[in-house]
Amino acid sequence: MTDPIHNQILGGFALAGALTETANYQPVTPHPKQALFLALDDVEEALFGGATGGGKTISLLADALKYVHVPHYSALLLRRTFPELKQEGGLIAVAHEWLSSTDAKWNEQDKTWSFPSGATLKFGYMDNENDKYRYQGGEYHYIGFDELTQFSESQYTYLFSRLRRREDIPVPLRIRGATNPGGIGGKWVFDRFIPEEFTPAQARELKVWYKTHDDGHVTAFVPSLLDDNPSLDRDSYMRSLMQLDEITRAQYISGDWLIQVRGDILYTYSEAHSVITWEMFEEVFGYGAIPDHWKKGVYLDWGTTVEHPCAISWFATAAQNSPLPGAVFLYRGILLDHECTAVRVAHRIRDVMTVQERQACRAWQMSHEASSERMEFNMQGLPFSSWPTGKRRGIEQLKNAFDLTMTDRSHPFKPSLTGRPALYLIVDSNELVNHKTDAGLSRWRSEFMAYHWDRLKSGEAMTQLVPYPLYNDAVDTVRAAAADYWPYSAQLTAAEQLYRDMPEAIKPSLAPDAPKPTVNELMGQQLWLNQEIEKRTQKKRDPMEFR
């Protein structure tokens, strides 16, 4: 990959040449960060993202217009919804400002600009997931997504199939995104473009950040800040940003990709309070794994695609004889997003579960629509049944499970905190902060943070409000378990119940270094036990036996 500074210099010359041909259509002079982004012709996939006000939308439009002097060049610019596409200051409005007085022609019906060379610039949207198929027959040399984090990953990757050209058209194939951090797609955009070594403090550097993926393909990222666009009235813009909530404001001002956007459903969820490590768990319970006698449950949401993967969650409830009786733990999660068959998933479940673990499972539930898969699971010895339908089922119970109680007491696993939830997530210690895999319950934690209500359509009542239908597969398993009020807690044995109820004055200490009881103490304990056992035996007798 070309050195970033060398690439910037060469890119400046390349950009100057392209702008000479298309200067009539681009009445702006790019600022340094914008020029850096516009010069990335040697990279197929690039993102211009970060703080709002950095000139990202204008850069995307200028980039799309870069080769309209080439015959048959074709570009497509997208927003998630049509109202966003045509809003004031949006792509269509800015394009009209730039092109209305030129020899380019606008077709209102097709939302397309045509140029004397035969090149075209088309505007589109993908409000619903299946809108991506609207572009099935298209062939584009440039595809740009404005506010990329508002799109699903499957919409983005599908458009790659439309990126192609004939050999006689001398333009690079490019797919570009411009966006702020956050949004429903914030996690997948972060994973695709932001290198692990990048920090928000480095966003001021005039540099292209490259990320090499496991399959060898490279993506490029140019961070933007408010200060990167001197044309903006910074003071008035900052005043308007101060009206936003704290998280969105931090994302927009600093371009911080590490700040996660919060959804508006599970607002009681606190990463700090709910996520613990196995080491923390062992320190409290004395075990490095879930005890065999705790009651457990397995919940599965069926899916076979990246958009809707198969999510499986394992829950356990602390027994009544434990230090935290009734506490619930999400202790394992598996996400399978391709090549899923019921037989393969069944084998995966059986591989990770011990015989004792399966015997302790009191709940096996899965999504109701997967009836044939459920039958196959049953044939494989996994007794799944369907959970009841309901798009809002379990939401209130899950919110309550994350809500903090005992706020005047120390957190049982993190003494520096106060308050405790009813539901904990146990993760590997190396993924407590930077979660990436199932070992860190990454998908679960990301979905909890992003889970939000869908937009109501015109005329719909608030009672019709339902969660957004994407990026919710792991959450669906958790709310199904919450609706069941989790696996019930293993009860105390008869001996444990007697010890619990014994008066403190005669109750023996169970500490290893406790002194041996005296003869009188032993006699008093035995007398109480005999009387208590007789009482409890009397209560259980059938009254009819005395008639």
PDB file of N, CA and C in Angstrom, residues 453-485:
ATOM      1  N   TRP A 453     -36.771   1.465  19.200  1.00  0.00           N
ATOM      2  CA  TRP A 453     -38.096   1.345  18.599  1.00  0.00           C
ATOM      3  C   TRP A 453     -38.042   1.719  17.128  1.00  0.00           C
ATOM      4  N   ASP A 454     -38.864   1.045  16.331  1.00  0.00           N
ATOM      5  CA  ASP A 454     -38.972   1.377  14.920  1.00  0.00           C
ATOM      6  C   ASP A 454     -39.760   2.676  14.774  1.00  0.00           C
ATOM      7  N   ARG A 455     -39.644   3.302  13.620  1.00  0.00           N
ATOM      8  CA  ARG A 455     -40.393   4.532  13.372  1.00  0.00           C
ATOM      9  C   ARG A 455     -41.841   4.202  13.058  1.00  0.00           C
ATOM     10  N   LEU A 456     -42.743   4.931  13.680  1.00  0.00           N
ATOM     11  CA  LEU A 456     -44.163   4.754  13.374  1.00  0.00           C
ATOM     12  C   LEU A 456     -44.477   5.331  12.002  1.00  0.00           C
ATOM     13  N   LYS A 457     -45.321   4.637  11.268  1.00  0.00           N
ATOM     14  CA  LYS A 457     -45.772   5.158   9.990  1.00  0.00           C
ATOM     15  C   LYS A 457     -46.905   6.157  10.222  1.00  0.00           C
ATOM     16  N   SER A 458     -47.168   6.956   9.233  1.00  0.00           N
ATOM     17  CA  SER A 458     -48.189   7.996   9.357  1.00  0.00           C
ATOM     18  C   SER A 458     -49.530   7.377   9.748  1.00  0.00           C
ATOM     19  N   GLY A 459     -50.130   7.897  10.801  1.00  0.00           N
ATOM     20  CA  GLY A 459     -51.435   7.427  11.234  1.00  0.00           C
ATOM     21  C   GLY A 459     -51.408   6.314  12.262  1.00  0.00           C
ATOM     22  N   GLU A 460     -50.213   5.738  12.515  1.00  0.00           N
ATOM     23  CA  GLU A 460     -50.134   4.653  13.484  1.00  0.00           C
ATOM     24  C   GLU A 460     -50.119   5.202  14.906  1.00  0.00           C
ATOM     25  N   ALA A 461     -50.785   4.471  15.818  1.00  0.00           N
ATOM     26  CA  ALA A 461     -50.845   4.875  17.213  1.00  0.00           C
ATOM     27  C   ALA A 461     -49.611   4.376  17.960  1.00  0.00           C
ATOM     28  N   MET A 462     -49.320   4.973  19.113  1.00  0.00           N
ATOM     29  CA  MET A 462     -48.171   4.564  19.915  1.00  0.00           C
ATOM     30  C   MET A 462     -48.282   3.115  20.353  1.00  0.00           C
ATOM     31  N   THR A 463     -49.503   2.597  20.469  1.00  0.00           N
ATOM     32  CA  THR A 463     -49.683   1.198  20.863  1.00  0.00           C
ATOM     33  C   THR A 463     -49.158   0.239  19.802  1.00  0.00           C
ATOM     34  N   GLN A 464     -48.920   0.726  18.590  1.00  0.00           N
ATOM     35  CA  GLN A 464     -48.398  -0.106  17.513  1.00  0.00           C
ATOM     36  C   GLN A 464     -46.872  -0.050  17.412  1.00  0.00           C
ATOM     37  N   LEU A 465     -46.254   0.632  18.371  1.00  0.00           N
ATOM     38  CA  LEU A 465     -44.809   0.767  18.366  1.00  0.00           C
ATOM     39  C   LEU A 465     -44.161  -0.586  18.642  1.00  0.00           C
ATOM     40  N   VAL A 466     -43.221  -0.987  17.798  1.00  0.00           N
ATOM     41  CA  VAL A 466     -42.517  -2.259  17.957  1.00  0.00           C
ATOM     42  C   VAL A 466     -41.025  -2.016  17.764  1.00  0.00           C
ATOM     43  N   PRO A 467     -40.175  -2.927  18.258  1.00  0.00           N
ATOM     44  CA  PRO A 467     -38.728  -2.741  18.065  1.00  0.00           C
ATOM     45  C   PRO A 467     -38.329  -2.783  16.594  1.00  0.00           C
ATOM     46  N   TYR A 468     -37.248  -2.099  16.267  1.00  0.00           N
ATOM     47  CA  TYR A 468     -36.691  -2.123  14.917  1.00  0.00           C
ATOM     48  C   TYR A 468     -36.358  -3.567  14.556  1.00  0.00           C
ATOM     49  N   PRO A 469     -36.737  -4.025  13.338  1.00  0.00           N
ATOM     50  CA  PRO A 469     -36.678  -5.460  13.032  1.00  0.00           C
ATOM     51  C   PRO A 469     -35.310  -6.016  12.671  1.00  0.00           C
ATOM     52  N   LEU A 470     -34.259  -5.206  12.669  1.00  0.00           N
ATOM     53  CA  LEU A 470     -32.923  -5.700  12.351  1.00  0.00           C
ATOM     54  C   LEU A 470     -32.001  -5.543  13.569  1.00  0.00           C
ATOM     55  N   TYR A 471     -30.914  -6.314  13.560  1.00  0.00           N
ATOM     56  CA  TYR A 471     -29.908  -6.261  14.606  1.00  0.00           C
ATOM     57  C   TYR A 471     -30.547  -6.494  15.978  1.00  0.00           C
ATOM     58  N   ASN A 472     -31.338  -7.553  16.079  1.00  0.00           N
ATOM     59  CA  ASN A 472     -32.046  -7.844  17.320  1.00  0.00           C
ATOM     60  C   ASN A 472     -32.059  -9.329  17.655  1.00  0.00           C
ATOM     61  N   ASP A 473     -31.256 -10.132  16.955  1.00  0.00           N
ATOM     62  CA  ASP A 473     -31.357 -11.575  17.074  1.00  0.00           C
ATOM     63  C   ASP A 473     -30.925 -12.069  18.459  1.00  0.00           C
ATOM     64  N   ALA A 474     -29.809 -11.551  18.973  1.00  0.00           N
ATOM     65  CA  ALA A 474     -29.369 -11.929  20.309  1.00  0.00           C
ATOM     66  C   ALA A 474     -30.336 -11.402  21.367  1.00  0.00           C
ATOM     67  N   VAL A 475     -30.803 -10.172  21.188  1.00  0.00           N
ATOM     68  CA  VAL A 475     -31.755  -9.595  22.135  1.00  0.00           C
ATOM     69  C   VAL A 475     -33.029 -10.443  22.211  1.00  0.00           C
ATOM     70  N   ASP A 476     -33.474 -10.957  21.062  1.00  0.00           N
ATOM     71  CA  ASP A 476     -34.703 -11.752  21.060  1.00  0.00           C
ATOM     72  C   ASP A 476     -34.586 -12.973  21.969  1.00  0.00           C
ATOM     73  N   THR A 477     -33.409 -13.598  22.006  1.00  0.00           N
ATOM     74  CA  THR A 477     -33.247 -14.755  22.887  1.00  0.00           C
ATOM     75  C   THR A 477     -33.308 -14.333  24.358  1.00  0.00           C
ATOM     76  N   VAL A 478     -32.757 -13.170  24.655  1.00  0.00           N
ATOM     77  CA  VAL A 478     -32.701 -12.718  26.048  1.00  0.00           C
ATOM     78  C   VAL A 478     -34.080 -12.272  26.529  1.00  0.00           C
ATOM     79  N   ARG A 479     -34.815 -11.581  25.661  1.00  0.00           N
ATOM     80  CA  ARG A 479     -36.158 -11.166  26.108  1.00  0.00           C
ATOM     81  C   ARG A 479     -37.100 -12.362  26.210  1.00  0.00           C
ATOM     82  N   ALA A 480     -36.859 -13.421  25.409  1.00  0.00           N
ATOM     83  CA  ALA A 480     -37.670 -14.637  25.561  1.00  0.00           C
ATOM     84  C   ALA A 480     -37.415 -15.279  26.914  1.00  0.00           C
ATOM     85  N   ALA A 481     -36.153 -15.319  27.329  1.00  0.00           N
ATOM     86  CA  ALA A 481     -35.829 -15.860  28.647  1.00  0.00           C
ATOM     87  C   ALA A 481     -36.395 -14.978  29.755  1.00  0.00           C
ATOM     88  N   ALA A 482     -36.340 -13.658  29.541  1.00  0.00           N
ATOM     89  CA  ALA A 482     -36.879 -12.734  30.539  1.00  0.00           C
ATOM     90  C   ALA A 482     -38.385 -12.907  30.689  1.00  0.00           C
ATOM     91  N   ALA A 483     -39.073 -13.133  29.572  1.00  0.00           N
ATOM     92  CA  ALA A 483     -40.523 -13.327  29.622  1.00  0.00           C
ATOM     93  C   ALA A 483     -40.889 -14.573  30.421  1.00  0.00           C
ATOM     94  N   ASP A 484     -39.980 -15.552  30.447  1.00  0.00           N
ATOM     95  CA  ASP A 484     -40.180 -16.763  31.263  1.00  0.00           C
ATOM     96  C   ASP A 484     -39.754 -16.550  32.705  1.00  0.00           C
ATOM     97  N   TYR A 485     -39.272 -15.364  33.012  1.00  0.00           N
ATOM     98  CA  TYR A 485     -38.706 -15.054  34.331  1.00  0.00           C
ATOM     99  C   TYR A 485     -37.553 -15.985  34.663  1.00  0.00           C
TER     100      TYR A 485
END
